[in-house]
PDB file of C-alpha atoms in Angstrom:
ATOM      1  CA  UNK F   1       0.000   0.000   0.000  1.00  0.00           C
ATOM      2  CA  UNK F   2       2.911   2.364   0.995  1.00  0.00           C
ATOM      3  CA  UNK F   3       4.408   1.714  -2.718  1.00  0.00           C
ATOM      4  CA  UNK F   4       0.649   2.877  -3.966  1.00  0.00           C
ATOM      5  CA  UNK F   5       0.513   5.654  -2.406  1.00  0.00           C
ATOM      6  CA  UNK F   6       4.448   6.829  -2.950  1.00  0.00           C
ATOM      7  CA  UNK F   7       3.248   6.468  -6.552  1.00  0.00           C
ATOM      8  CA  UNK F   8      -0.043   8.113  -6.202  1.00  0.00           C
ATOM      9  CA  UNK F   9       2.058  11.017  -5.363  1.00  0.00           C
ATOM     10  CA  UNK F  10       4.740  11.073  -7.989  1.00  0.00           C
ATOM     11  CA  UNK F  11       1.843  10.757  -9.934  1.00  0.00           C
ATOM     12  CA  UNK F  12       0.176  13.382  -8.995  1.00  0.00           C
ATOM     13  CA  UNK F  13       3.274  16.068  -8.796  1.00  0.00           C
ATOM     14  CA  UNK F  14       4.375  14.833 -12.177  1.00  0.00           C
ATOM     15  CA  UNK F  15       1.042  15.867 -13.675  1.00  0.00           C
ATOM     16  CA  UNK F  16       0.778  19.038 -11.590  1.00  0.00           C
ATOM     17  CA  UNK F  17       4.685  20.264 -12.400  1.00  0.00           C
ATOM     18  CA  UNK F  18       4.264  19.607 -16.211  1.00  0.00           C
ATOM     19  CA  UNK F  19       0.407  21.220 -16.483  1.00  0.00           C
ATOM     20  CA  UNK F  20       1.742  24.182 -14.455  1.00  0.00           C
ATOM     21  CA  UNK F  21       5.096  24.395 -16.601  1.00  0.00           C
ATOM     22  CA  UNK F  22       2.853  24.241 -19.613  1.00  0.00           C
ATOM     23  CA  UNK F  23       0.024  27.477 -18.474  1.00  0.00           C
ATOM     24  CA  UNK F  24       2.087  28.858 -15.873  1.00  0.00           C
ATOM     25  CA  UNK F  25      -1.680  28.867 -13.852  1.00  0.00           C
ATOM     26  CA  UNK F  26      -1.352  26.536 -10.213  1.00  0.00           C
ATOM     27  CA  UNK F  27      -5.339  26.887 -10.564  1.00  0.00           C
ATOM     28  CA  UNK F  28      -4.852  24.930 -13.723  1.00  0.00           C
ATOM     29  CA  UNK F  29      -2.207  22.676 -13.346  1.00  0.00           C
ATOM     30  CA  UNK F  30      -3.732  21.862  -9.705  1.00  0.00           C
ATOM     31  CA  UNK F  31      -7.180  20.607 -11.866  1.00  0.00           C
ATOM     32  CA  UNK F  32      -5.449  18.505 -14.475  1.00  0.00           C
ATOM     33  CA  UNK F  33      -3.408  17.125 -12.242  1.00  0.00           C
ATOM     34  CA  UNK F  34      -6.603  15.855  -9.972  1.00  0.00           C
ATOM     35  CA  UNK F  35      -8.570  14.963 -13.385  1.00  0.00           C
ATOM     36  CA  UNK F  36      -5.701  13.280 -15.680  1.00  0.00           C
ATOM     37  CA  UNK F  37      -5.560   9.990 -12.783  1.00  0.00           C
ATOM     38  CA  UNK F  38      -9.665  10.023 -13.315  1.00  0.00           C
ATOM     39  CA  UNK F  39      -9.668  10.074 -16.876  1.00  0.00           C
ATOM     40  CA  UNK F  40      -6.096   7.776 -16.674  1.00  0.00           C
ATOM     41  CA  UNK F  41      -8.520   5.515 -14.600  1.00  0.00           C
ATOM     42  CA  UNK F  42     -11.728   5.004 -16.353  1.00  0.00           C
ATOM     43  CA  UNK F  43      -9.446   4.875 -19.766  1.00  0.00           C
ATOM     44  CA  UNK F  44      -7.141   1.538 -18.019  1.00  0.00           C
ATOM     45  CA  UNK F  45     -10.511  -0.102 -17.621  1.00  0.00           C
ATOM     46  CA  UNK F  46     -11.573  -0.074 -21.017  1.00  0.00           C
ATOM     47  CA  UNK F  47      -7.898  -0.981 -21.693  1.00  0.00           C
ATOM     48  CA  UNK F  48      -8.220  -3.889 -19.711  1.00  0.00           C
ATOM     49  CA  UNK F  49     -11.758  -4.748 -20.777  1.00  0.00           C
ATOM     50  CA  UNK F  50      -9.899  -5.197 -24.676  1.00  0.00           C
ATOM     51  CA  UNK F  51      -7.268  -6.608 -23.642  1.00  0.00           C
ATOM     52  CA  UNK F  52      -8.880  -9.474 -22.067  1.00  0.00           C
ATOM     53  CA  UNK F  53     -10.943 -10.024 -24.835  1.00  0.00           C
ATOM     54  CA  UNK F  54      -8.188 -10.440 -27.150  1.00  0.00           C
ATOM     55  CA  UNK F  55      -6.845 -13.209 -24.445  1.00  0.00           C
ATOM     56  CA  UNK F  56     -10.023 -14.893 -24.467  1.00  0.00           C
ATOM     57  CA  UNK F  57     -10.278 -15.417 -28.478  1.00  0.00           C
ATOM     58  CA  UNK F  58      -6.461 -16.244 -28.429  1.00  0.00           C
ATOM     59  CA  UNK F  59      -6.980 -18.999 -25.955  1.00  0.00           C
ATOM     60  CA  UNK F  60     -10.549 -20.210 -27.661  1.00  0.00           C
ATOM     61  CA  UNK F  61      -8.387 -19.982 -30.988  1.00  0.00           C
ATOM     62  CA  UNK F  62      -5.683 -22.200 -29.618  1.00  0.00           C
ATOM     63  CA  UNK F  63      -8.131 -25.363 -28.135  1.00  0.00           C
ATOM     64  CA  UNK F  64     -10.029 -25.346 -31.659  1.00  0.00           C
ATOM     65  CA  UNK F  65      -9.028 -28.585 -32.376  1.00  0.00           C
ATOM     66  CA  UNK F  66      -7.493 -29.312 -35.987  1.00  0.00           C
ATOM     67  CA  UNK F  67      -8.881 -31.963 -38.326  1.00  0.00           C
ATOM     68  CA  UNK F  68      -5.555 -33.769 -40.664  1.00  0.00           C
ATOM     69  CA  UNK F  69      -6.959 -33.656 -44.246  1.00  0.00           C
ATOM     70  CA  UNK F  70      -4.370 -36.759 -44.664  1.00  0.00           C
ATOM     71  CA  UNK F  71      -6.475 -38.669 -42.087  1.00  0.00           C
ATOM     72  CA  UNK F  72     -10.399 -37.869 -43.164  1.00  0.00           C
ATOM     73  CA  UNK F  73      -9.453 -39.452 -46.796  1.00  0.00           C
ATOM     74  CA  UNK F  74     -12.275 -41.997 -47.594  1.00  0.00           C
ATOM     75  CA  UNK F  75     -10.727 -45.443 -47.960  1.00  0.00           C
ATOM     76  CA  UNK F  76     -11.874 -47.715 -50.302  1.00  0.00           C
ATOM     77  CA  UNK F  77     -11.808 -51.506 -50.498  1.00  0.00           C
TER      78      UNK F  77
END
């Protein structure tokens, strides 16, 4: 949790020293640097939501099983 948190707040001052470098506005930089993590957030969801559907249809790809056309030739007598 410590680790979290440590990063929470390099986070956080990263977001707030580049906004404020950027508009020269604490007011501003103060806001992004509260919203980006939100929007950062909600968007690593969705990115997780994809990526674990890609998983799943590279797993139910890999047990299709795989007929031999060598061994479903019709044998004659």
């Amino acid at each position: 949790m410590k680790k979290t948190l440590s990063f929470a707040v390099l986070h956080f001052s990263v977001a707030f020293t580049v906004a404020y470098l950027l508009t020269g506005s604490m007011i501003i930089g103060g806001t992004l640097a509260l919203i980006e993590p939100a929007v950062n957030t909600v968007g690593f969801y969705f990115h997780e939501k994809v990526w674990s559907w890609v998983e799943r249809r590279k797993v139910g790809a890999s047990n299709r099983s795989v007929v031999d056309p060598a061994f479903c030739q019709l044998q004659t007598i």
